[in-house]
Short mmCIF file of C-alpha atoms in Angstrom, two decimals:
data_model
loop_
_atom_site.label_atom_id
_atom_site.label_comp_id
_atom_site.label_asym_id
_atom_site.label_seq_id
_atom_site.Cartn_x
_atom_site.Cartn_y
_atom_site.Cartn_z
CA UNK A 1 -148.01 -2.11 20.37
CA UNK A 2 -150.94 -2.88 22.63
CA UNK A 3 -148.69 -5.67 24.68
CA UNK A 4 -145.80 -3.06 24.86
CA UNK A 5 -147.95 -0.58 26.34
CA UNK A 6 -149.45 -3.36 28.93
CA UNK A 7 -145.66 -4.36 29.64
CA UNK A 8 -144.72 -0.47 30.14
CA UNK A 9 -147.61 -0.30 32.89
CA UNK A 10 -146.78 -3.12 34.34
CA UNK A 11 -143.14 -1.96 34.54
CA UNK A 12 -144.53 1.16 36.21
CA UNK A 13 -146.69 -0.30 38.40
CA UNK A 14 -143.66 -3.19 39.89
CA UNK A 15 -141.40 -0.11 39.97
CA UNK A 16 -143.90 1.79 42.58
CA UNK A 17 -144.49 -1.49 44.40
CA UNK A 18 -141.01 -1.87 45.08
CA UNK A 19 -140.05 1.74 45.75
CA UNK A 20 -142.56 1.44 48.26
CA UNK A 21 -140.89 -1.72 49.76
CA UNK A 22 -137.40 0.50 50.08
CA UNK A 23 -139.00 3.06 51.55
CA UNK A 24 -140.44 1.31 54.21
CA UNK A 25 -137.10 -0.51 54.35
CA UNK A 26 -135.69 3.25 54.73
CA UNK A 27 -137.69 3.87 57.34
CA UNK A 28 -137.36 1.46 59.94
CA UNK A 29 -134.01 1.74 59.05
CA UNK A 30 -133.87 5.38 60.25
CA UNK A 31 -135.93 4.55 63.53
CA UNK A 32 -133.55 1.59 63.98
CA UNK A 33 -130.53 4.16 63.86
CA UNK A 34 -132.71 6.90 66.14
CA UNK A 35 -132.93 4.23 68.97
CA UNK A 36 -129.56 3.43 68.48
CA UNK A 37 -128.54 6.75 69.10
CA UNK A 38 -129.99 7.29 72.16
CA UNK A 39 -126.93 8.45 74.74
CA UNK A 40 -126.54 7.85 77.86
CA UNK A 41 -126.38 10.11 80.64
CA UNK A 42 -122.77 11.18 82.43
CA UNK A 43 -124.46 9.74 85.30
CA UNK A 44 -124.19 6.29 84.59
CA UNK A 45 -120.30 6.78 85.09
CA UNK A 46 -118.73 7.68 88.60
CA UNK A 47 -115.56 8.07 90.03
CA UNK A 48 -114.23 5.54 92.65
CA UNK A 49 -114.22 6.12 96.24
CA UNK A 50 -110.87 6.62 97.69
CA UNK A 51 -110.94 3.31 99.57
CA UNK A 52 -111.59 -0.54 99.19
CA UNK A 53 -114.04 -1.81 101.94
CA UNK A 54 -113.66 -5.12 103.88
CA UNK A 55 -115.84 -7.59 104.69
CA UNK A 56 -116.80 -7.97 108.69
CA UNK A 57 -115.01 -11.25 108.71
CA UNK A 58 -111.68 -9.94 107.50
CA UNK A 59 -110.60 -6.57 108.67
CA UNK A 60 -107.34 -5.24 107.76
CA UNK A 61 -104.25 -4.87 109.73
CA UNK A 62 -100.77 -3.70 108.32
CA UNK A 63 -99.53 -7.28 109.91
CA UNK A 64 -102.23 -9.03 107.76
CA UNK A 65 -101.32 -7.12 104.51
CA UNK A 66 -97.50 -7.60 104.78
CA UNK A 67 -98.03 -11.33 104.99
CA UNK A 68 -100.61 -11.47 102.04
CA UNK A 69 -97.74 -9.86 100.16
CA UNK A 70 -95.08 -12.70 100.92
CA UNK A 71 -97.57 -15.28 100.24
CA UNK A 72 -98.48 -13.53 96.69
CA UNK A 73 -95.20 -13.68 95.29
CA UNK A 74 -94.11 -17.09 97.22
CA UNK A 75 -94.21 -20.04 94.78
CA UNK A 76 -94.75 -22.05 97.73
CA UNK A 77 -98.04 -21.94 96.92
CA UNK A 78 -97.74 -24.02 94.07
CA UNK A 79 -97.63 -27.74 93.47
CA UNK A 80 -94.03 -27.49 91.95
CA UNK A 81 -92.82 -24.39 93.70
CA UNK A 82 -92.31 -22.73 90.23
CA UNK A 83 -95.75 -20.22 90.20
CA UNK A 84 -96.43 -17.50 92.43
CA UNK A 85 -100.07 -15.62 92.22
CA UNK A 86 -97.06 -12.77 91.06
CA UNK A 87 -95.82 -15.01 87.95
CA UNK A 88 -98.73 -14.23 85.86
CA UNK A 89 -99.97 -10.53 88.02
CA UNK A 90 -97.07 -8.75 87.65
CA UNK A 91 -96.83 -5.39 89.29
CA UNK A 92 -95.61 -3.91 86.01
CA UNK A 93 -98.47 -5.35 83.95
CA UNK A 94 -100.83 -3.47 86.81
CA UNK A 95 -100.99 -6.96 87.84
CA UNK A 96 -101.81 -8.57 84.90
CA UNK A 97 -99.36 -9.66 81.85
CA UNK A 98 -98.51 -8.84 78.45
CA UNK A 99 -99.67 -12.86 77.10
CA UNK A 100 -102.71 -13.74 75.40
CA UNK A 101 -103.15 -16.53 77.84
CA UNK A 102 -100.80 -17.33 80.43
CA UNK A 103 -98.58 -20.08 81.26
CA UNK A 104 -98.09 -21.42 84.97
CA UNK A 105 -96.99 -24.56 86.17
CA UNK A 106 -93.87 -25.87 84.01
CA UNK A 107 -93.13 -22.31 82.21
CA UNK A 108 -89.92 -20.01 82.35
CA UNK A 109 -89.72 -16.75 81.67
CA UNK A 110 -90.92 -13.28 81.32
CA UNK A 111 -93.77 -12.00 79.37
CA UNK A 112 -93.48 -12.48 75.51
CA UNK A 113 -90.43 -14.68 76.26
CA UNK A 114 -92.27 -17.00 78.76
CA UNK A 115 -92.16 -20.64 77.50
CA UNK A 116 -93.07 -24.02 78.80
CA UNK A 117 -90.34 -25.85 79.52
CA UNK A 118 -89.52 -29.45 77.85
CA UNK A 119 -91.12 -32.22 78.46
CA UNK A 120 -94.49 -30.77 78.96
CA UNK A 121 -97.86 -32.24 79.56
CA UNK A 122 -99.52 -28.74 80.82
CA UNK A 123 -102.44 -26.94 79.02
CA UNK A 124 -102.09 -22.99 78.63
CA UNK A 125 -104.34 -21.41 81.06
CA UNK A 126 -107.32 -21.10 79.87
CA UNK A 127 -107.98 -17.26 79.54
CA UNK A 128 -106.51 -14.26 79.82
CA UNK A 129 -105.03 -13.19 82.94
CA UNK A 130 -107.03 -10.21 84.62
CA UNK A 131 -105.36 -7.20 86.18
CA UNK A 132 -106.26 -7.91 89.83
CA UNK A 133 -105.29 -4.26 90.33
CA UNK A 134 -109.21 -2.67 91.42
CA UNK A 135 -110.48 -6.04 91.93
CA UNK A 136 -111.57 -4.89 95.60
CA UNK A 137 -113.94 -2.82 93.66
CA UNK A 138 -115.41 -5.12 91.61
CA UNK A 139 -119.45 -5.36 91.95
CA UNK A 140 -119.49 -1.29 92.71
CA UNK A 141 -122.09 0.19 90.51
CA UNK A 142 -124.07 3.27 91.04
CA UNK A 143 -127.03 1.71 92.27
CA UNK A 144 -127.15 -0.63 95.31
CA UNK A 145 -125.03 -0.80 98.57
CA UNK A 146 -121.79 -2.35 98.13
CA UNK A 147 -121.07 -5.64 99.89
CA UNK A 148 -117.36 -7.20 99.20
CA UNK A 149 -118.39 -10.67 99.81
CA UNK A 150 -120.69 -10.87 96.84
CA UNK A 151 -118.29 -9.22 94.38
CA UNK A 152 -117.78 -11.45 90.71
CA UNK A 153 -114.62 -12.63 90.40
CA UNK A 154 -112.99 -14.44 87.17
CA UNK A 155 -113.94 -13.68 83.42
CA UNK A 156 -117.33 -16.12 84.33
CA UNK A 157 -118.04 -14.94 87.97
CA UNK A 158 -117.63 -18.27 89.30
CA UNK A 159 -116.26 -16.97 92.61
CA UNK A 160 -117.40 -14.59 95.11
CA UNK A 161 -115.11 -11.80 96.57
CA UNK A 162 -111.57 -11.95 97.07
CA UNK A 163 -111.15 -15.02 99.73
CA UNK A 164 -113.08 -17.42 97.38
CA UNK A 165 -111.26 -16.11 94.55
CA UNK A 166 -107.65 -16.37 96.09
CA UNK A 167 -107.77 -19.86 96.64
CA UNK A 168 -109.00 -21.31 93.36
CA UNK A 169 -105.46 -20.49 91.09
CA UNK A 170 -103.87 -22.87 93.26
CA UNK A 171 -106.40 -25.73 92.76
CA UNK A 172 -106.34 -25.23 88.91
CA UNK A 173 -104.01 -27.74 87.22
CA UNK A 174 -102.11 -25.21 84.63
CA UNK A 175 -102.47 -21.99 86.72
CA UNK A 176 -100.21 -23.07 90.49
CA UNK A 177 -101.29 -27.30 91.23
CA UNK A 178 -99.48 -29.39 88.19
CA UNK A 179 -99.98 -32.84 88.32
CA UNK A 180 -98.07 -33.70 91.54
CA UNK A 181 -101.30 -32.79 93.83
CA UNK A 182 -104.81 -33.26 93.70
CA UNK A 183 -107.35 -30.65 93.40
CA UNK A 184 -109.16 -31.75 96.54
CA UNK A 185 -105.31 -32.55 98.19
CA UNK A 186 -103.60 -29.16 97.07
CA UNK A 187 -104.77 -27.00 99.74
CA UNK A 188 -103.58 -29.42 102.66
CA UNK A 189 -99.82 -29.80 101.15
CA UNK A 190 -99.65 -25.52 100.71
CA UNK A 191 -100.92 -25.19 104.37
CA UNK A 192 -98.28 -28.10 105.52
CA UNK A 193 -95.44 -26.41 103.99
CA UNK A 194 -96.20 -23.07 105.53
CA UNK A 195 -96.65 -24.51 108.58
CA UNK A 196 -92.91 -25.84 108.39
CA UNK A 197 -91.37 -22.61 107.40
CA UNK A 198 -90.68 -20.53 111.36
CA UNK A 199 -91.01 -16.93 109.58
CA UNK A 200 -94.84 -17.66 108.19
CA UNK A 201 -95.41 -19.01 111.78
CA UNK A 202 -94.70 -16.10 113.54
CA UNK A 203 -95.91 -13.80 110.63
CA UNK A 204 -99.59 -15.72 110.64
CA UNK A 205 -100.08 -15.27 114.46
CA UNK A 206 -98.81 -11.48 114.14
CA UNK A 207 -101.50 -11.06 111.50
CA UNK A 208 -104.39 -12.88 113.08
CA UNK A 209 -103.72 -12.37 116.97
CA UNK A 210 -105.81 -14.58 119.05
CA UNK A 211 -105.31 -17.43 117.15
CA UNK A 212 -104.17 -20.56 118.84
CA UNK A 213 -103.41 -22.75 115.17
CA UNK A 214 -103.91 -19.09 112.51
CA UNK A 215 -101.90 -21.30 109.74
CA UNK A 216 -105.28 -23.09 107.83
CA UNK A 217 -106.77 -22.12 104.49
CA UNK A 218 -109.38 -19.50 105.80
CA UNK A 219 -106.51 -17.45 106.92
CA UNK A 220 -103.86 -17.71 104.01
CA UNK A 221 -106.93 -16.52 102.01
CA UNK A 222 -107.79 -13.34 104.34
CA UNK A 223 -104.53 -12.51 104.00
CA UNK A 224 -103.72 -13.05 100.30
CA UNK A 225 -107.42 -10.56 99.73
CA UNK A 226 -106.53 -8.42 102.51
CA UNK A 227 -102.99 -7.50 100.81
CA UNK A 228 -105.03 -7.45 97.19
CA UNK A 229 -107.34 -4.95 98.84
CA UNK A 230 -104.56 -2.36 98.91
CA UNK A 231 -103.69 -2.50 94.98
CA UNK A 232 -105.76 0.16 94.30
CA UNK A 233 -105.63 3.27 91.79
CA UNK A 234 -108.28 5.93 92.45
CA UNK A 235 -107.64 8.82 91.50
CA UNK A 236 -107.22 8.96 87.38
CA UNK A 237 -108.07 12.55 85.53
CA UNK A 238 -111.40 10.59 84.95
CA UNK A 239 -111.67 10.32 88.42
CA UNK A 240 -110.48 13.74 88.84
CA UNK A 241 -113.42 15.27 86.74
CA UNK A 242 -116.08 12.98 87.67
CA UNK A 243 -115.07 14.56 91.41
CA UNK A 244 -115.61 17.96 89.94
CA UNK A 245 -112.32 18.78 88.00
CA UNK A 246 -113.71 20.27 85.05
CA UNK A 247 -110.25 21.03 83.82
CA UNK A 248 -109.12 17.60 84.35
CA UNK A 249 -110.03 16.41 81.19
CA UNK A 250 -108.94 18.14 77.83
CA UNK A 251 -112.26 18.99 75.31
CA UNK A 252 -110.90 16.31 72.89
CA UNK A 253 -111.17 13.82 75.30
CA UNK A 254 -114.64 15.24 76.62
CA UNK A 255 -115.68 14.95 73.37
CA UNK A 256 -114.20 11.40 73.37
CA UNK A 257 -116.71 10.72 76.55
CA UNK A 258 -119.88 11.82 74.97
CA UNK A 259 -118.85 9.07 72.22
CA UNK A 260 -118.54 6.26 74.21
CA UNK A 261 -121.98 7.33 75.80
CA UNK A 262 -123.52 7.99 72.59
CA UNK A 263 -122.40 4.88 70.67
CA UNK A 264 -123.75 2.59 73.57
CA UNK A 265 -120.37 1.44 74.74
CA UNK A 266 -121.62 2.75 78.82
CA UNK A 267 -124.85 0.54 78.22
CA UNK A 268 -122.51 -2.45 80.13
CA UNK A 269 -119.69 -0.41 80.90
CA UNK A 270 -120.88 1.55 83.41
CA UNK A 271 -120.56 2.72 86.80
CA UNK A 272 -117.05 3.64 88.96
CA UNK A 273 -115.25 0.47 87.42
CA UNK A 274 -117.40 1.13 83.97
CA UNK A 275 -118.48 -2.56 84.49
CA UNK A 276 -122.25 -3.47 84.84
CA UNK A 277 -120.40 -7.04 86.08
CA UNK A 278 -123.12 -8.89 83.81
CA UNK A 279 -122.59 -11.95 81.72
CA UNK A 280 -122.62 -11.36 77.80
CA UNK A 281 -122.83 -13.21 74.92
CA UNK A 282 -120.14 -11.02 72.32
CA UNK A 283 -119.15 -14.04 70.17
CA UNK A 284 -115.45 -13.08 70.73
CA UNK A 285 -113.02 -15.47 68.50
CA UNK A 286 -111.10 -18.43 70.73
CA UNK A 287 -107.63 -18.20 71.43
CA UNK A 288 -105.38 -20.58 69.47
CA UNK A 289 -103.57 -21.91 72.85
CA UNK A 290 -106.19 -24.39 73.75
CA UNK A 291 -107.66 -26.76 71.25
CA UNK A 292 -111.07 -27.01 73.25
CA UNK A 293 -113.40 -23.63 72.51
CA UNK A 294 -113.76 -21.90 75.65
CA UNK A 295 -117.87 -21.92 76.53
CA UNK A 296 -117.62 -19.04 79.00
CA UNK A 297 -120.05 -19.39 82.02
CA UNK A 298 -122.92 -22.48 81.81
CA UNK A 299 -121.69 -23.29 78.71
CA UNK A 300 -123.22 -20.38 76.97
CA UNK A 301 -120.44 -18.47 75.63
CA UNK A 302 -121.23 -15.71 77.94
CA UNK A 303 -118.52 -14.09 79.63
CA UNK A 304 -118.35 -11.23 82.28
CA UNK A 305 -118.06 -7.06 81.33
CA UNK A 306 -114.34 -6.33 82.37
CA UNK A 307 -113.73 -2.86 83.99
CA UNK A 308 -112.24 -0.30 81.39
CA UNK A 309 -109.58 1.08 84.26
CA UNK A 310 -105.71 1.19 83.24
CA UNK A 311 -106.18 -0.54 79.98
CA UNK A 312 -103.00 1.23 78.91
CA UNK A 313 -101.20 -1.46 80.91
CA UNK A 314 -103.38 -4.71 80.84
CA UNK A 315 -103.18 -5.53 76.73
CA UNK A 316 -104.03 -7.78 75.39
CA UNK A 317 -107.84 -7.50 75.38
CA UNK A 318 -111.05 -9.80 75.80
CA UNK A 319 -111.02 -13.23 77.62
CA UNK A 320 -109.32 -14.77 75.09
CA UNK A 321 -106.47 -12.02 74.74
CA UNK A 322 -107.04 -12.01 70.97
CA UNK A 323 -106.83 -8.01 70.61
CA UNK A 324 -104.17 -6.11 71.51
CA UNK A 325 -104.90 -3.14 70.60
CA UNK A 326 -108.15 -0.59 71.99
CA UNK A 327 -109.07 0.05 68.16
CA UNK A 328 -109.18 -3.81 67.39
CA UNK A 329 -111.68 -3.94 70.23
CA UNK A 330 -113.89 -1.45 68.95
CA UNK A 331 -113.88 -2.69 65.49
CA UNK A 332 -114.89 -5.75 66.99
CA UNK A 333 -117.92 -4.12 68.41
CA UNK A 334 -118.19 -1.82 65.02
CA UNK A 335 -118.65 -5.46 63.36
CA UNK A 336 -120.76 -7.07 65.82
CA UNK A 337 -123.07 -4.59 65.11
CA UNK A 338 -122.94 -4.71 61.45
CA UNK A 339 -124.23 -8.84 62.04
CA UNK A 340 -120.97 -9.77 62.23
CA UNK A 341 -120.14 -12.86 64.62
CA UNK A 342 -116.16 -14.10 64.68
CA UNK A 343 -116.75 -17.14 66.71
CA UNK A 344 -118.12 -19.98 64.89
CA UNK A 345 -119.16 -21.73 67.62
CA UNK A 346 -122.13 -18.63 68.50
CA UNK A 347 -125.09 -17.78 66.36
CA UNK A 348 -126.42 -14.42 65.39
CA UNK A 349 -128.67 -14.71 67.51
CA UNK A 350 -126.90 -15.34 70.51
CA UNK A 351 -125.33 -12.31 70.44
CA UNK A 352 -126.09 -10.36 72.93
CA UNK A 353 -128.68 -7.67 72.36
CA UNK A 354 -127.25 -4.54 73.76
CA UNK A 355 -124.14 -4.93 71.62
CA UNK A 356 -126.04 -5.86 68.68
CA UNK A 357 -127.73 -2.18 68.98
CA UNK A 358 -124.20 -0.36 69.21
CA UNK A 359 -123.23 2.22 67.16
CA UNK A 360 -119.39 2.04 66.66
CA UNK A 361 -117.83 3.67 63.74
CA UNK A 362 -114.42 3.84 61.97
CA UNK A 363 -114.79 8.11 62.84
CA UNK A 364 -115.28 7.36 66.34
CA UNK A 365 -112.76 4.92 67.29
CA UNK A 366 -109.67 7.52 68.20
CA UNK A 367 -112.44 10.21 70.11
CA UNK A 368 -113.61 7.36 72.06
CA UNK A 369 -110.04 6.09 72.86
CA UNK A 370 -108.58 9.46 73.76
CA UNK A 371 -111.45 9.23 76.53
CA UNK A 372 -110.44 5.34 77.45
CA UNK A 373 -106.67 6.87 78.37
CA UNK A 374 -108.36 9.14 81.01
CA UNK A 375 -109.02 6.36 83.12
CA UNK A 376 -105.23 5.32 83.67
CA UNK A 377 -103.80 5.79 86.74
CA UNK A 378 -100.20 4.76 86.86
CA UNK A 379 -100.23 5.82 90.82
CA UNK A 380 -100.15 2.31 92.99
CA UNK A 381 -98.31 -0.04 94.92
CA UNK A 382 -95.66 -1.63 92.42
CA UNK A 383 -93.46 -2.87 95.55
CA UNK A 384 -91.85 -6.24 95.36
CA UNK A 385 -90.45 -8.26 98.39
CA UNK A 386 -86.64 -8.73 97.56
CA UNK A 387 -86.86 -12.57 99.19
CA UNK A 388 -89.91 -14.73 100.67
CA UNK A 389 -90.23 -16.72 103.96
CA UNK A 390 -89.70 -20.14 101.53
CA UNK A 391 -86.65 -18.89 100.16
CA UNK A 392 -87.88 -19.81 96.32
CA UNK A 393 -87.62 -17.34 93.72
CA UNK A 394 -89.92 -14.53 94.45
CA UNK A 395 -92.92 -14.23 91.90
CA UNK A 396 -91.76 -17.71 90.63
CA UNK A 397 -89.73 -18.98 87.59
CA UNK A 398 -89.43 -15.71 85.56
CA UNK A 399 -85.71 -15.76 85.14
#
């Protein structure tokens, strides 16, 4: 009787002793949840000015914009004269494309009916294609001036405003080169062809007057980022509020705002393009196209905060195109924050911090995108040359 009474006590005594450990389990819990739930402010959004900004070397002219045009949906550009920059940033797509990853060089067709052609020795490319519509925005946050030569380009900001950035496609093997050129040759064969066609003669020295020799590389990149400056949509019902249109949004789809502050989605989507353009670690799961896992930028898995704009046209989502759907994405980010990683090649504790501390749930997911459709604006230039100065197929092999 004596030991049953000791055992009881003891009982009693474990029971408090671990009642105790839950409740301080409970509450750092709770202040876990409380700083979760911190929102942001309205003010970390913005609407975008009404106009892109060139850089002092490259000033527009409607001469200069006309022949960036040609030259973005001439396949001369490309080793094989099969890929235009238009074959994978199609106007409908608000110059992007309905593929989880894209296929250049040695592919026919359009969208989900594109296919590499047989034989073929060429990779997909290796991410998703990204809407170039806005891209003379990108780098605009709320604080800071904004300078057009320093803005990230590509998922892993490995290039710096438009001119750097309009060059590179056509140096990458499975994007425009193929096998037939060199990367360090590629650039000399694209400028020799143009120089042999009489309608990109006259059409370079209209565009860059003054010039004695205006066909080189410098100037086919102006003019390709001086055309890409003028894809532009600013004026969304987002936009429309954020300008003081208080009608321009509906209260389901204020409500829907206030979410996506509140559950720490604005923490890195911020700003006029809702893009803090830093590099995070999200452990996002590899598309099955390549058999190599893509590293993201250094080798770290990191990858670069895309801008939230149009997103009704520019599915599928991520780097890797593996979501195609807005609610996929933010049950990605519900589970990231539950611990969850998808990629096996990141740890736990690589992921990065801020989305670790996000506060995505199931409830949410249709408030937040109601407020996600506000910032689609269907109002740019779709226009597409009916022939180039080359005489190829314009935007490439499509048919």
């Amino acid at each position: 009787m004596t030991c049953l009474r000791v055992y009881g006590f003891q009982c009693l005594i474990l029971s408090m002793i671990l009642l105790g450990f839950c409740s301080c389990g409970n509450d750092q819990n709770t202040q876990r949840k409380k700083s979760k739930k911190v929102s942001e402010s309205i003010a970390v959004l913005g609407a975008l000015p009404e106009s892109a900004i060139d850089p002092p070397d490259n000033p527009t002219n409607a001469k200069k914009v006309e022949l960036g045009r040609f030259l973005f949906f001439d396949p001369i550009l490309s080793g094989n004269r099969d890929v235009a920059c238009a074959t994978c940033h199609q106007p409908e797509f608000n110059y992007a494309e309905f593929l989880e990853t894209s296929i250049g060089v040695n592919g026919s067709g359009r969208d989900s009916k594109r296919q590499f052609l047989t034989p073929n020795t060429i990779p997909f490319v290796k991410r998703n294609s990204q809407s170039v519509l806005n891209a003379a925005f990108n780098g605009l946050t709320n604080q800071g001036e904004y300078n057009p030569v320093l803005a990230p380009m590509f998922w892993d900001s490995r290039a710096k405003g438009l001119e750097e950035q309009s060059l590179l496609p056509i140096k990458t093997l499975e994007e425009m080169r193929g096998h037939s050129y060199l990367e360090e040759a590629v650039i000399d064969e694209i400028i020799a062809r143009i120089r042999k066609i009489p309608e990109y003669q006259v059409r370079f020295s209209e565009a860059f007057a003054g010039e004695s020799n205006p066909v080189h590389a410098k100037n086919l990149a102006k003019a390709i980022a001086a055309y890409e400056r003028t894809l532009i949509a600013t004026n969304s019902r987002f936009d429309q509020y954020m300008r003081g249109d208080s009608n321009a949004l509906s209260f389901s789809e204020k409500e829907g705002m206030n979410l996506f502050l509140r559950t720490g989605c604005a923490k890195c989507h911020n700003g006029p393009m809702l893009s803090d353009y830093k590099l995070h670690i999200l452990g996002v799961p590899d598309s099955q196209n390549r058999k190599e896992s893509d590293a993201g930028a250094n080798n770290t898995y990191a990858f670069r905060t895309p801008t939230l704009r149009n997103l009704r046209y520019t599915a599928p989502y991520m780097h890797s195109g593996k979501f195609t759907t807005l609610d996929q994405v933010l049950l990605f980010y519900e589970d990231v924050a539950g611990g969850k990683v998808e990629n096996p090649h990141v740890t736990a504790h690589q992921i990065d911090t801020l989305a670790r501390r996000m506060d995505v749930n199931f409830r949410d997911i249709s408030g937040i995108v109601e407020f996600l459709n506000t910032l689609n604006d269907d109002n740019f230039d779709k226009t597409v040359p009916t022939r180039v100065p080359s005489g190829l197929k314009v935007s490439g092999n499509l048919d």
